[in-house]
CSV table of C-alpha atoms in Angstrom, one decimal:
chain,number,residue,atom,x,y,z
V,1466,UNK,CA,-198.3,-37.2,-123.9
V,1467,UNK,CA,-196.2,-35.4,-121.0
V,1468,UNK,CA,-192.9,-33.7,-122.4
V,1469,UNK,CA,-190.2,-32.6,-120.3
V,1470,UNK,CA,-188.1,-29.6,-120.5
V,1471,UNK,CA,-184.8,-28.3,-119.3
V,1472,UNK,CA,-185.2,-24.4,-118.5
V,1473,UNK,CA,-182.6,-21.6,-117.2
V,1474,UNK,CA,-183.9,-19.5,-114.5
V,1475,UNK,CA,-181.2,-16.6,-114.2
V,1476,UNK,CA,-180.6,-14.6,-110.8
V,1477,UNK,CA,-182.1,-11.3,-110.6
V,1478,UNK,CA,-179.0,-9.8,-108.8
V,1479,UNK,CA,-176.5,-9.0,-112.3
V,1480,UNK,CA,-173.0,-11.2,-111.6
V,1481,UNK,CA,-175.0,-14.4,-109.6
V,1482,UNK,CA,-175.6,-17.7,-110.6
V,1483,UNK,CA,-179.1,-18.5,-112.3
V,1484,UNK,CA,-180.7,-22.0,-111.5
V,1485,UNK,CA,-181.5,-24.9,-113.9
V,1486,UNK,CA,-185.1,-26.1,-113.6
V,1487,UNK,CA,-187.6,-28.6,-115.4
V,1488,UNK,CA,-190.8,-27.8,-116.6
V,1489,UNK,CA,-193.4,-31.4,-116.9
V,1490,UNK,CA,-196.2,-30.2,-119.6
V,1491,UNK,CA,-199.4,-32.7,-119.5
V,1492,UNK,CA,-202.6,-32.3,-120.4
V,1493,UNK,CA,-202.1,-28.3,-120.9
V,1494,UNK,CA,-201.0,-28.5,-117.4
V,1495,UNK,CA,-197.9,-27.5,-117.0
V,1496,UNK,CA,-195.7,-28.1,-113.5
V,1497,UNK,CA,-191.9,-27.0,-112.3
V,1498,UNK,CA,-189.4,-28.9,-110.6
V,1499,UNK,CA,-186.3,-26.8,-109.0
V,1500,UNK,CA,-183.3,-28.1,-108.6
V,1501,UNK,CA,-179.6,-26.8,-107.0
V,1502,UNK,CA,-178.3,-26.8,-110.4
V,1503,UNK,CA,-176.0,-22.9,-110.2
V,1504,UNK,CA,-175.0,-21.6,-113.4
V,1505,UNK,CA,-174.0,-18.7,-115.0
V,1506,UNK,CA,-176.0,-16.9,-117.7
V,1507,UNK,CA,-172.9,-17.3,-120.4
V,1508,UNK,CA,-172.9,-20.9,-119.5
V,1509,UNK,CA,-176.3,-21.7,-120.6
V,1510,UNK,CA,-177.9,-22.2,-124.4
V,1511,UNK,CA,-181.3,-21.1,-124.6
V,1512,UNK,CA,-181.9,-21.7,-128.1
V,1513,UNK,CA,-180.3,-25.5,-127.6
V,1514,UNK,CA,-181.7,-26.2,-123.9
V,1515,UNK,CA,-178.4,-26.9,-122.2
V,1516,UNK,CA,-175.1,-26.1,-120.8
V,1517,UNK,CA,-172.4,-24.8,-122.5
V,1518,UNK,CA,-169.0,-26.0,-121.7
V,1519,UNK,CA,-166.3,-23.9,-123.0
V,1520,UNK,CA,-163.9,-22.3,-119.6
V,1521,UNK,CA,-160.1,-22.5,-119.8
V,1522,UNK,CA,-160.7,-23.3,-116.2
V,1523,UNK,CA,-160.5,-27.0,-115.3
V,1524,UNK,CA,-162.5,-27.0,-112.0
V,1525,UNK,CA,-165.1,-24.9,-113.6
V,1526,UNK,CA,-165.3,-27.1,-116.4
V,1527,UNK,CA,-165.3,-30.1,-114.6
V,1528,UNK,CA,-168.1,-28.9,-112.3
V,1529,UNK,CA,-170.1,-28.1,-116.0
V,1530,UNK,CA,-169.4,-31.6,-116.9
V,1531,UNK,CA,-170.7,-32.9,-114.2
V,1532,UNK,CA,-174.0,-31.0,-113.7
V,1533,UNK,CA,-175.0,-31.8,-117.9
V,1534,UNK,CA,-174.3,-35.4,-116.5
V,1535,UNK,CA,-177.1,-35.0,-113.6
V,1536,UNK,CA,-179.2,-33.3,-116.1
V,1537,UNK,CA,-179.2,-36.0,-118.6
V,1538,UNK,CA,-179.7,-38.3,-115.8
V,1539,UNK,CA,-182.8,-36.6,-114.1
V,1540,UNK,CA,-184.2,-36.3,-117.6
V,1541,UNK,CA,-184.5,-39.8,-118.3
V,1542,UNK,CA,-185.4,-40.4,-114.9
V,1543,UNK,CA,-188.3,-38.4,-115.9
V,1544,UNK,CA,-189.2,-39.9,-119.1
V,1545,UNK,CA,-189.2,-43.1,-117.1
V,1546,UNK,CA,-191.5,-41.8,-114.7
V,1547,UNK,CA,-194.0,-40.9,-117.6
V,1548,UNK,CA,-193.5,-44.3,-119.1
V,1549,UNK,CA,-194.5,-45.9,-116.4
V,1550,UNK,CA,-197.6,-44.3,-115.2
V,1551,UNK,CA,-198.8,-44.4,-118.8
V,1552,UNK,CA,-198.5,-48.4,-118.2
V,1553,UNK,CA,-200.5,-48.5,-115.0
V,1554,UNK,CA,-203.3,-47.4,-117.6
V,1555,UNK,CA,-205.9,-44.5,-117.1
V,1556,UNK,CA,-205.2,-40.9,-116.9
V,1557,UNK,CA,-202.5,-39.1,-114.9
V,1558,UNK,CA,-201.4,-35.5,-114.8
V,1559,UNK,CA,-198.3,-33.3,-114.6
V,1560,UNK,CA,-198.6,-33.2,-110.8
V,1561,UNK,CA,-198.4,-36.9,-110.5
V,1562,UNK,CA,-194.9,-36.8,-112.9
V,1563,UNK,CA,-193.9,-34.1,-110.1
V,1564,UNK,CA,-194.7,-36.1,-107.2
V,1565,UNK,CA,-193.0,-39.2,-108.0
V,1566,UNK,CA,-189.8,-37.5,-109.4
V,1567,UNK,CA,-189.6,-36.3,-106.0
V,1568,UNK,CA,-190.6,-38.9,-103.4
V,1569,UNK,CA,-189.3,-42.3,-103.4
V,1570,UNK,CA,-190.8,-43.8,-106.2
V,1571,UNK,CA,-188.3,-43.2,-108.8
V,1572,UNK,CA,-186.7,-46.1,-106.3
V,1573,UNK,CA,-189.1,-48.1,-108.2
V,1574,UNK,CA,-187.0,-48.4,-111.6
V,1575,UNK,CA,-184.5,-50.9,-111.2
V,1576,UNK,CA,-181.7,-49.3,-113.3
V,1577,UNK,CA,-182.0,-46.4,-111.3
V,1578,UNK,CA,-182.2,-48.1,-107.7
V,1579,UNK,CA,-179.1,-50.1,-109.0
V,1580,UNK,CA,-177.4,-47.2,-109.1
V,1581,UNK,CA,-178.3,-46.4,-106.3
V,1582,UNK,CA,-176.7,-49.1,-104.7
V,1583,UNK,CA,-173.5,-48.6,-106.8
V,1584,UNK,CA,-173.5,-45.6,-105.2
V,1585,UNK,CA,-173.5,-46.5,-102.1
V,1586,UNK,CA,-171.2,-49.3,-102.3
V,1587,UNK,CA,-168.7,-46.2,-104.0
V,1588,UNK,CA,-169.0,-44.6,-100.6
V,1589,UNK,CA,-168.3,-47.7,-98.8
V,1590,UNK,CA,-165.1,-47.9,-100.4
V,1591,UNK,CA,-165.8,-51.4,-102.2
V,1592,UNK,CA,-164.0,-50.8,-105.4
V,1593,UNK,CA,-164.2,-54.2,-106.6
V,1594,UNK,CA,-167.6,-54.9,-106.0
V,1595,UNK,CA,-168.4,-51.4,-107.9
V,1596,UNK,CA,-166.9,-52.7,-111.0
V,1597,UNK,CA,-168.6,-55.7,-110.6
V,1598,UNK,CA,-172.2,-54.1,-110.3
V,1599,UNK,CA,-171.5,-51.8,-112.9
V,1600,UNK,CA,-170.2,-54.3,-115.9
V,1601,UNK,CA,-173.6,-56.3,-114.9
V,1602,UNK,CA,-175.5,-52.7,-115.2
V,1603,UNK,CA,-174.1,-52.2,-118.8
V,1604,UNK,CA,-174.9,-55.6,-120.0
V,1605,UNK,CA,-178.3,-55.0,-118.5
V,1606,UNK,CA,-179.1,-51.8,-119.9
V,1607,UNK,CA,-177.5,-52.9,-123.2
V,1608,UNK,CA,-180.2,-55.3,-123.2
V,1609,UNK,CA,-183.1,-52.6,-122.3
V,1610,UNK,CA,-181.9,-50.9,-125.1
V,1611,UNK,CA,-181.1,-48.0,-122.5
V,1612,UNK,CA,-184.8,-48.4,-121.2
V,1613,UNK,CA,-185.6,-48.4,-117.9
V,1614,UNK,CA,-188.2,-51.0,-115.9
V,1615,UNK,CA,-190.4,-50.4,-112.8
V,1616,UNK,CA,-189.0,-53.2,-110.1
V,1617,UNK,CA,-192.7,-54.2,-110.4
V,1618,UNK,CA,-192.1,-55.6,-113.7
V,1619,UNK,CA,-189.1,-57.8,-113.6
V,1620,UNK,CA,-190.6,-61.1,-113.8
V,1621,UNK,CA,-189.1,-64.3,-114.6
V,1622,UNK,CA,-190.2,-64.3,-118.8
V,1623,UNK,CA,-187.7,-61.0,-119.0
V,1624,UNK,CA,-185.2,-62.5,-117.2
V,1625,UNK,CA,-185.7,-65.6,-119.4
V,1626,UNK,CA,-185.4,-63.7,-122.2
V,1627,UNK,CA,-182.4,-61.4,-121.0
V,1628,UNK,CA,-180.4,-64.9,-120.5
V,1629,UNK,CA,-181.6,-66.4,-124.2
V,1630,UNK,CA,-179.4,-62.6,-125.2
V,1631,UNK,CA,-177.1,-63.2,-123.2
V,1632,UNK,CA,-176.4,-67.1,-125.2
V,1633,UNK,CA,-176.9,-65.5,-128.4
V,1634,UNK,CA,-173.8,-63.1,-127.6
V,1635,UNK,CA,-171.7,-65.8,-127.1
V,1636,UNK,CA,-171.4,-64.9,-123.3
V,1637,UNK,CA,-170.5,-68.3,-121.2
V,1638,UNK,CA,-172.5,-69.8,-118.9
V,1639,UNK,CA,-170.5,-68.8,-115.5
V,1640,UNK,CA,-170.7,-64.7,-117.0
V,1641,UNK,CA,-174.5,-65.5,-117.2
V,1642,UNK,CA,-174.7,-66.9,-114.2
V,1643,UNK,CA,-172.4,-64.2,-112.9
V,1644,UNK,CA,-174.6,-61.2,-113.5
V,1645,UNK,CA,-177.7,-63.1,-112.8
V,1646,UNK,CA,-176.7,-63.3,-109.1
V,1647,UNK,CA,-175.7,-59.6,-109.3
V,1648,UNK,CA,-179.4,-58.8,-110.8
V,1649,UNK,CA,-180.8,-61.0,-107.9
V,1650,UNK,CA,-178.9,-59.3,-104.7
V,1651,UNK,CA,-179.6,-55.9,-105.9
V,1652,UNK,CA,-183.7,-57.1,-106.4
V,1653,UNK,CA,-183.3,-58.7,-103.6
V,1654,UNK,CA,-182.7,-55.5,-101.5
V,1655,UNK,CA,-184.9,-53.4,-103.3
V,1656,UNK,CA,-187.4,-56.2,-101.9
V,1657,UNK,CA,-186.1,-55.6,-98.5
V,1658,UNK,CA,-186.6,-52.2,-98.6
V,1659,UNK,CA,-190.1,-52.9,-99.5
V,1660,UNK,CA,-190.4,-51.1,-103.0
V,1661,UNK,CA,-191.4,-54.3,-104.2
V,1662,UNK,CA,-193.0,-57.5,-103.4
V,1663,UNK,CA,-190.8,-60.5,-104.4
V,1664,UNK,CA,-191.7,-62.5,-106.9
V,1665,UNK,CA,-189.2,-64.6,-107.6
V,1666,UNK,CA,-187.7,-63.4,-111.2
V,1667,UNK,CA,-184.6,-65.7,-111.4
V,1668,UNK,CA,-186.3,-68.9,-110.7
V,1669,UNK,CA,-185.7,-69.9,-114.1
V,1670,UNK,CA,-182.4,-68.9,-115.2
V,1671,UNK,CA,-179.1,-70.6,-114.3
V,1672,UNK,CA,-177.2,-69.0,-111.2
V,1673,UNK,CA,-175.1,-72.0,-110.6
V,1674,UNK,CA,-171.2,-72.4,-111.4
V,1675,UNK,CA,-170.3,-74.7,-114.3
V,1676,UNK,CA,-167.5,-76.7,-114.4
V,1677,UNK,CA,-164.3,-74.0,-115.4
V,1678,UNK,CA,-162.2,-74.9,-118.6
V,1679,UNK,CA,-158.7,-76.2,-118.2
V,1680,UNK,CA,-156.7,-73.4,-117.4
V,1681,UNK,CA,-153.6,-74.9,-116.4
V,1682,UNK,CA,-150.4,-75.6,-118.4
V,1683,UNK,CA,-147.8,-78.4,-118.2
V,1684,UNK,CA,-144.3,-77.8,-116.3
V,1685,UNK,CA,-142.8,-78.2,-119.5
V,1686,UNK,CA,-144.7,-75.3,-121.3
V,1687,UNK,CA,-143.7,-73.4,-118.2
V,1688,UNK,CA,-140.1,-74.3,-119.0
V,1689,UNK,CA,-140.7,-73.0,-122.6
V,1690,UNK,CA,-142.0,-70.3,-121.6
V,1691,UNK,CA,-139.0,-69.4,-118.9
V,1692,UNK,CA,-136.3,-69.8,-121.9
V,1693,UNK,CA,-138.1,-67.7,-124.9
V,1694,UNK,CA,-136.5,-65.4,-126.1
V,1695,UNK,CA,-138.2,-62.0,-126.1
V,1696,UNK,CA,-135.8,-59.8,-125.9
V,1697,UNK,CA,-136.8,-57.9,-129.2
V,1698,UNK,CA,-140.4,-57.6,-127.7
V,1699,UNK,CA,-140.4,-55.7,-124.5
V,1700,UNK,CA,-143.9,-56.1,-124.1
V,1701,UNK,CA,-144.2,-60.1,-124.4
V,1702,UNK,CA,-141.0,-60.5,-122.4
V,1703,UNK,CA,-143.0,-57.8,-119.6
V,1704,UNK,CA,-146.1,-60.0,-119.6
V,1705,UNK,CA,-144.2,-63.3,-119.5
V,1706,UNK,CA,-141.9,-62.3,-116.7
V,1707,UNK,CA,-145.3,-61.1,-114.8
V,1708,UNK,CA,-146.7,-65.0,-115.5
V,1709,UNK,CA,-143.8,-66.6,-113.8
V,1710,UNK,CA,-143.4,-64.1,-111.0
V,1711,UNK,CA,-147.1,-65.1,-110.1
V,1712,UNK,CA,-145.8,-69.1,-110.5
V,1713,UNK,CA,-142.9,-68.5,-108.6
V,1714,UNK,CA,-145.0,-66.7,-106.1
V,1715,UNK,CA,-147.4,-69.9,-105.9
V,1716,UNK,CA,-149.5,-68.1,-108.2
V,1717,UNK,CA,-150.2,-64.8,-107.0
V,1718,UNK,CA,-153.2,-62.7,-108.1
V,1719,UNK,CA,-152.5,-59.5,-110.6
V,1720,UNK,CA,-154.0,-57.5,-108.4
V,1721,UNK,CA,-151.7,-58.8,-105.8
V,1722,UNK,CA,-148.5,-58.5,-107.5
V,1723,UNK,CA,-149.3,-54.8,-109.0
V,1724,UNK,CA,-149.6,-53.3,-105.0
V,1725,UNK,CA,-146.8,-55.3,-104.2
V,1726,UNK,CA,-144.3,-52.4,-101.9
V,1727,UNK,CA,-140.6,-52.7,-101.6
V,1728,UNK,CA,-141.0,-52.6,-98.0
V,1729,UNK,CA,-143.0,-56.0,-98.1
V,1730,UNK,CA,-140.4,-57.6,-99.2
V,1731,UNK,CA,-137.6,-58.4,-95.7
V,1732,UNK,CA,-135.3,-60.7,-94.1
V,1733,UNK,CA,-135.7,-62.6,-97.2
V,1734,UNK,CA,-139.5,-63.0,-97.0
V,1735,UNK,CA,-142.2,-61.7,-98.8
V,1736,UNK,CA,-145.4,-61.0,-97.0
V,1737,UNK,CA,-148.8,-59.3,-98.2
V,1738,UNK,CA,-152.1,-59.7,-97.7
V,1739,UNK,CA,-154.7,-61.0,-100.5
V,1740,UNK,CA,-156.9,-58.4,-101.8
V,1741,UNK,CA,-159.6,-61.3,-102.5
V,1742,UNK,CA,-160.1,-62.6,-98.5
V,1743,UNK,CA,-157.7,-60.4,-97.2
V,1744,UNK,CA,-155.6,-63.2,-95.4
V,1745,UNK,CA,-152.2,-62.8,-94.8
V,1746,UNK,CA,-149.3,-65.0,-96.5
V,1747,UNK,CA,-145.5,-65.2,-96.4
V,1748,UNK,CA,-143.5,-66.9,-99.3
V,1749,UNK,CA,-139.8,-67.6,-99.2
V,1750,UNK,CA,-137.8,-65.0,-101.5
V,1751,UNK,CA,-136.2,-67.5,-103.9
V,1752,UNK,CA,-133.1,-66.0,-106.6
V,1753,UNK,CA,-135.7,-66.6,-109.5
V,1754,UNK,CA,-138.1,-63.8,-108.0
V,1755,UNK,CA,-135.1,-61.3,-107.6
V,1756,UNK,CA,-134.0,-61.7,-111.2
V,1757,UNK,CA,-137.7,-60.5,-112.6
V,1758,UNK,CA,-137.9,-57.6,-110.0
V,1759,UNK,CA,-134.5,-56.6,-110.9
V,1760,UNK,CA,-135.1,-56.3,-114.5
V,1761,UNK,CA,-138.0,-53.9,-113.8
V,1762,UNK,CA,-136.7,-51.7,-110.6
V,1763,UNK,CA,-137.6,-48.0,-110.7
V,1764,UNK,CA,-135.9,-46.5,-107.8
V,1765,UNK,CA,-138.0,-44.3,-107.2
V,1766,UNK,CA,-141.2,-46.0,-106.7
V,1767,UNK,CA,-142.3,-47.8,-103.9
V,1768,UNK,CA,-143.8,-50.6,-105.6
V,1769,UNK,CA,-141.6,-53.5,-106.2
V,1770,UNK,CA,-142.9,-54.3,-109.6
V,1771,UNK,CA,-143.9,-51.2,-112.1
V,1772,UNK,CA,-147.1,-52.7,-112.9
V,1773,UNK,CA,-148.1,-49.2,-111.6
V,1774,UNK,CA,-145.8,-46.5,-112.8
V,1775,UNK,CA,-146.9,-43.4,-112.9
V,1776,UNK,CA,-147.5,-42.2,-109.2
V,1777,UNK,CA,-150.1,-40.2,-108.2
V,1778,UNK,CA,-152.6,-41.3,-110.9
V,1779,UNK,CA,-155.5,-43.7,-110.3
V,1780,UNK,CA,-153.7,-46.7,-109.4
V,1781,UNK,CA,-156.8,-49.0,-109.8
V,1782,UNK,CA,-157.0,-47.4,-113.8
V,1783,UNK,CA,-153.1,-47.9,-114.0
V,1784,UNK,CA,-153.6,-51.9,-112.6
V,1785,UNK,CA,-156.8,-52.7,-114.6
V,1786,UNK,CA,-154.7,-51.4,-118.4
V,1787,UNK,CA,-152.2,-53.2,-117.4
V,1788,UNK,CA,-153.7,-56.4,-116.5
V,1789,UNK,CA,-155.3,-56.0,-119.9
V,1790,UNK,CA,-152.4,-55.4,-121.6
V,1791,UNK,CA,-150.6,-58.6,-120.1
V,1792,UNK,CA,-153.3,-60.8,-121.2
V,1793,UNK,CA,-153.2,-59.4,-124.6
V,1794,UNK,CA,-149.4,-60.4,-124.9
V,1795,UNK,CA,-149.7,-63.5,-123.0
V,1796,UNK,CA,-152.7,-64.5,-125.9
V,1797,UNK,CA,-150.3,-64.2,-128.6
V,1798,UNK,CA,-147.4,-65.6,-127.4
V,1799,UNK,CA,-150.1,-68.8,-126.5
V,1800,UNK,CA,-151.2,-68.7,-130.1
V,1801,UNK,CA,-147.8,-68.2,-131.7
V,1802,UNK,CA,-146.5,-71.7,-129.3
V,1803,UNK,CA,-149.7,-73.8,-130.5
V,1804,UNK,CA,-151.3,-73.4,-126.5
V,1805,UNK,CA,-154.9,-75.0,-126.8
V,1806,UNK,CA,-155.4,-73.4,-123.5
V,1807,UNK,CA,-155.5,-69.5,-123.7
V,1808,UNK,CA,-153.0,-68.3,-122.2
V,1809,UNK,CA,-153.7,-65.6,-119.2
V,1810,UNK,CA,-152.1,-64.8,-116.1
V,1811,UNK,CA,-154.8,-66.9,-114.8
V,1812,UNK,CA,-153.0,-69.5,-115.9
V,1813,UNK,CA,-150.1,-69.4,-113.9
V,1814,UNK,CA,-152.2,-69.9,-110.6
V,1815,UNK,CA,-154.1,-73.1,-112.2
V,1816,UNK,CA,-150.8,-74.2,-113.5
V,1817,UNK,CA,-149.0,-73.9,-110.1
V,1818,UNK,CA,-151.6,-75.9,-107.9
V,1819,UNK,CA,-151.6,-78.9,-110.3
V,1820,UNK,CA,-147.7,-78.7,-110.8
V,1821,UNK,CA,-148.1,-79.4,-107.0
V,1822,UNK,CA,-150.2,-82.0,-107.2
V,1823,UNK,CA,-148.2,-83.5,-109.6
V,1824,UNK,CA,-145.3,-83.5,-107.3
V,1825,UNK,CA,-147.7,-85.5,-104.9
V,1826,UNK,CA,-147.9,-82.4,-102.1
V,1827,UNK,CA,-150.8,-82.4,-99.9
V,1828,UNK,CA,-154.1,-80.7,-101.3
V,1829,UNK,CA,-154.0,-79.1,-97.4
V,1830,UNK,CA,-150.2,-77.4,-98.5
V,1831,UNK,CA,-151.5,-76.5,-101.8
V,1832,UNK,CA,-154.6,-74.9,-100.1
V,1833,UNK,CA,-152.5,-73.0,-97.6
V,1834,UNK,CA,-149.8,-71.9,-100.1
V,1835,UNK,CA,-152.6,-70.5,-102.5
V,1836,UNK,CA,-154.5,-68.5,-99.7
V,1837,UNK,CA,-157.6,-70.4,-100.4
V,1838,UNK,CA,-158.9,-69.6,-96.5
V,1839,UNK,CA,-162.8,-69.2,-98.0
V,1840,UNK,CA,-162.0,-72.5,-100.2
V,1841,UNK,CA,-163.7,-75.5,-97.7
V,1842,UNK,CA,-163.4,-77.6,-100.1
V,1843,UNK,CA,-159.3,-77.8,-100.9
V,1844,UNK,CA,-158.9,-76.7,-96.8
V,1845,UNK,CA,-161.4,-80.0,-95.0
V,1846,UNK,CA,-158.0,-81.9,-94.3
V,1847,UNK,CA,-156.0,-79.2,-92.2
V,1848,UNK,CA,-156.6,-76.2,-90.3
V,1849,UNK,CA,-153.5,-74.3,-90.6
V,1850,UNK,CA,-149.7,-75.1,-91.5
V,1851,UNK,CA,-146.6,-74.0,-90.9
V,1852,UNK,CA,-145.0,-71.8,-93.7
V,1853,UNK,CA,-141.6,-73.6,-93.8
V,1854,UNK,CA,-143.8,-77.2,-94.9
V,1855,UNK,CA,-145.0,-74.3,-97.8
V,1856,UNK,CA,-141.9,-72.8,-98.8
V,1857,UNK,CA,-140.0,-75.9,-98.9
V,1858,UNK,CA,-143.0,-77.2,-101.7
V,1859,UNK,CA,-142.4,-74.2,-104.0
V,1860,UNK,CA,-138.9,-74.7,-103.5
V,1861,UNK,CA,-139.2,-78.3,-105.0
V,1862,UNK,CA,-141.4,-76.7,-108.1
V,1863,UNK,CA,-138.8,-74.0,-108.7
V,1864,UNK,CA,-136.4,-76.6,-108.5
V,1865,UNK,CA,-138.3,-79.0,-110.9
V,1866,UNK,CA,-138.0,-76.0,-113.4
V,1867,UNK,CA,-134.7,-74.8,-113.7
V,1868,UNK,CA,-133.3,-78.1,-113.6
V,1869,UNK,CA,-132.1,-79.0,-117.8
């Protein structure tokens, strides 16, 4: 069987960087693969086979961290490599493990051409989508057991089987269907690219969109939740407060609300633009709105609601804790009122559009107030509206709330 090792080549001038190679042994043959990799002599264990990461200095250490990261990764890219030419059956030699490590063929293992395309999607700026690719990535590799597959083999029994895991983790059928789709586009381009012929792995697994649970909530439990007292738990009261401001807001996205900026915010109006389809909307500012971002105004910052507080960090990191957080507090406080829906901040979008309905307002006004412009379906009846014919119907829900 071919082994792989990790091997220190240090520079013949004294004070210069040395550079990190791999050495493929097979059939007594063995075969060296260079790489970039620059380290010092101090910063490598021979007797252990791999960096050493001790510097006071951050950057330095950093840059450690991140080259025993590519190691790691190149070393199980080349274990994969082995694995599969030992399943194409009869012999191959250390040459072979060489060759494919460094043409394109290592495109031929789907976890690794996934990331790949994470990758590139990273440079592309499409955060979202990242996170998207890379929670289906995990599930999938926890199912490989960490194990790699050549594109060649994903047929239609593994993704069969991947789904029957999938069930018995109690994952729902929209997540299933959810990462299936994900699986597919990124086969999909690999088969586009043409590292593999298509043969249609997904034709047996669901892909399709069941029918949501109830999320929404009645007025009334709305009202309840308006008038709890939370006052001796500042983190309930937070995520309440967030709840209503996203149904007072005709229920605003999280992600909406935490980039929210002071200066969005004029002449009485609100304006932003949704993260999700990136169209534009304007909402009345109403006195209920002002109260919540009153409560919670840091001067200083620039956001109008400290979902993000600490400036200068990752803001995307500070949104996604937080988000957590909320639905945390939001699940107890559901629990400890008897809820038999969950309670999220989901909720308060769901629980906004059928308070509307409700209050007989046109599924075209409750499209238009909820930025659904991708949504056909709640936007057949009218083009476009005028934002007045809008504000006036969350006027009529805030109204419908605060009355006793």
């Amino acid at each position: 069987m071919a082994t792989v090792k990790v091997k220190f080549r240090p520079s013949s001038v004294d004070g210069r960087e040395g550079t990190v190679y791999y050495q493929v042994i097979h059939g007594r043959v063995a075969r060296q693969i260079n790489t970039s990799y620059k380290l010092f002599p101090a910063e490598w264990s021979k007797r252990h086979s791999r960096i050493v990461i001790t510097p006071s200095n951050e950057d330095r250490r950093q840059y450690l961290l991140l080259l025993d990261k590519r190691i790691a990764e190149d070393t199980d890219r080349l274990e994969n490599v082995i694995t599969a030419l030992g399943r194409k059956g009869g012999t191959f030699t250390a040459d072979d493990v060489t060759s494919a490590f460094h043409g394109e063929h290592y495109g031929l293992f789907f976890l690794v051409f996934m990331r790949k395309v994470i990758n590139g999607l990273r440079r592309l700026g499409k955060v979202r989508t990242v996170e998207t690719y890379t929670s289906t990535l995990n599930s999938f590799t926890r199912f490989m057991d960490g194990k790699d597959i050549p594109l060649g083999d994903m047929d239609s029994d593994l993704m069969t089987a991947y789904e029957a895991w999938l069930k018995s983790e109690e994952i729902s059928m929209n997540t299933i269907s959810f990462y299936m789709r994900i699986l597919r586009a990124t086969y999909n381009r690999a088969v586009e690219k043409g590292l593999v012929t298509q043969r249609f792995p997904f034709k047996h697994v669901y892909t399709g969109v069941d029918r949501t649970t109830k999320r929404a909530v009645p007025l009334r439990v709305i009202k309840q939740l308006r008038t709890l007292d939370l006052s001796l738990h500042p983190g309930k009261r937070f995520a309440r407060d967030m709840l209503l401001f996203s149904f007072y807001t005709r229920g605003m996205s999280m992600v909406d609300m935490a980039f929210l900026k002071k200066k969005d915010l004029a002449n009485g109006i609100l304006s932003y633009r949704r993260k999700k389809t990136g169209q534009q909307l304007f909402i009345k500012w109403e006195s209920c709105m002002q109260e919540i971002v009153s409560r919670y105004n840091i001067p200083e910052s620039p956001y109008l609601l400290p979902v993000i507080a600490r400036l200068g960090m990752d803001e995307r990191k500070q949104y996604i804790n937080a988000s957590h957080r909320i639905n945390r507090y939001l699940k107890a406080i559901g629990k400890e009122l008897g809820l038999s829906v969950p309670l999220t901040h989901y909720v308060a979008r769901h629980s906004w559009a059928s308070a509307a309905r409700s209050k007989n307002i046109p599924i075209s006004v409750i499209s238009e107030g909820m930025g659904h412009d991708s949504e056909t379906t709640t936007r057949i009846y009218l083009a476009s509206l005028d934002t007045a014919t809008i504000d006036r119907a969350n006027r009529l829900i805030i109204k419908s709330l605060c009355r006793e």
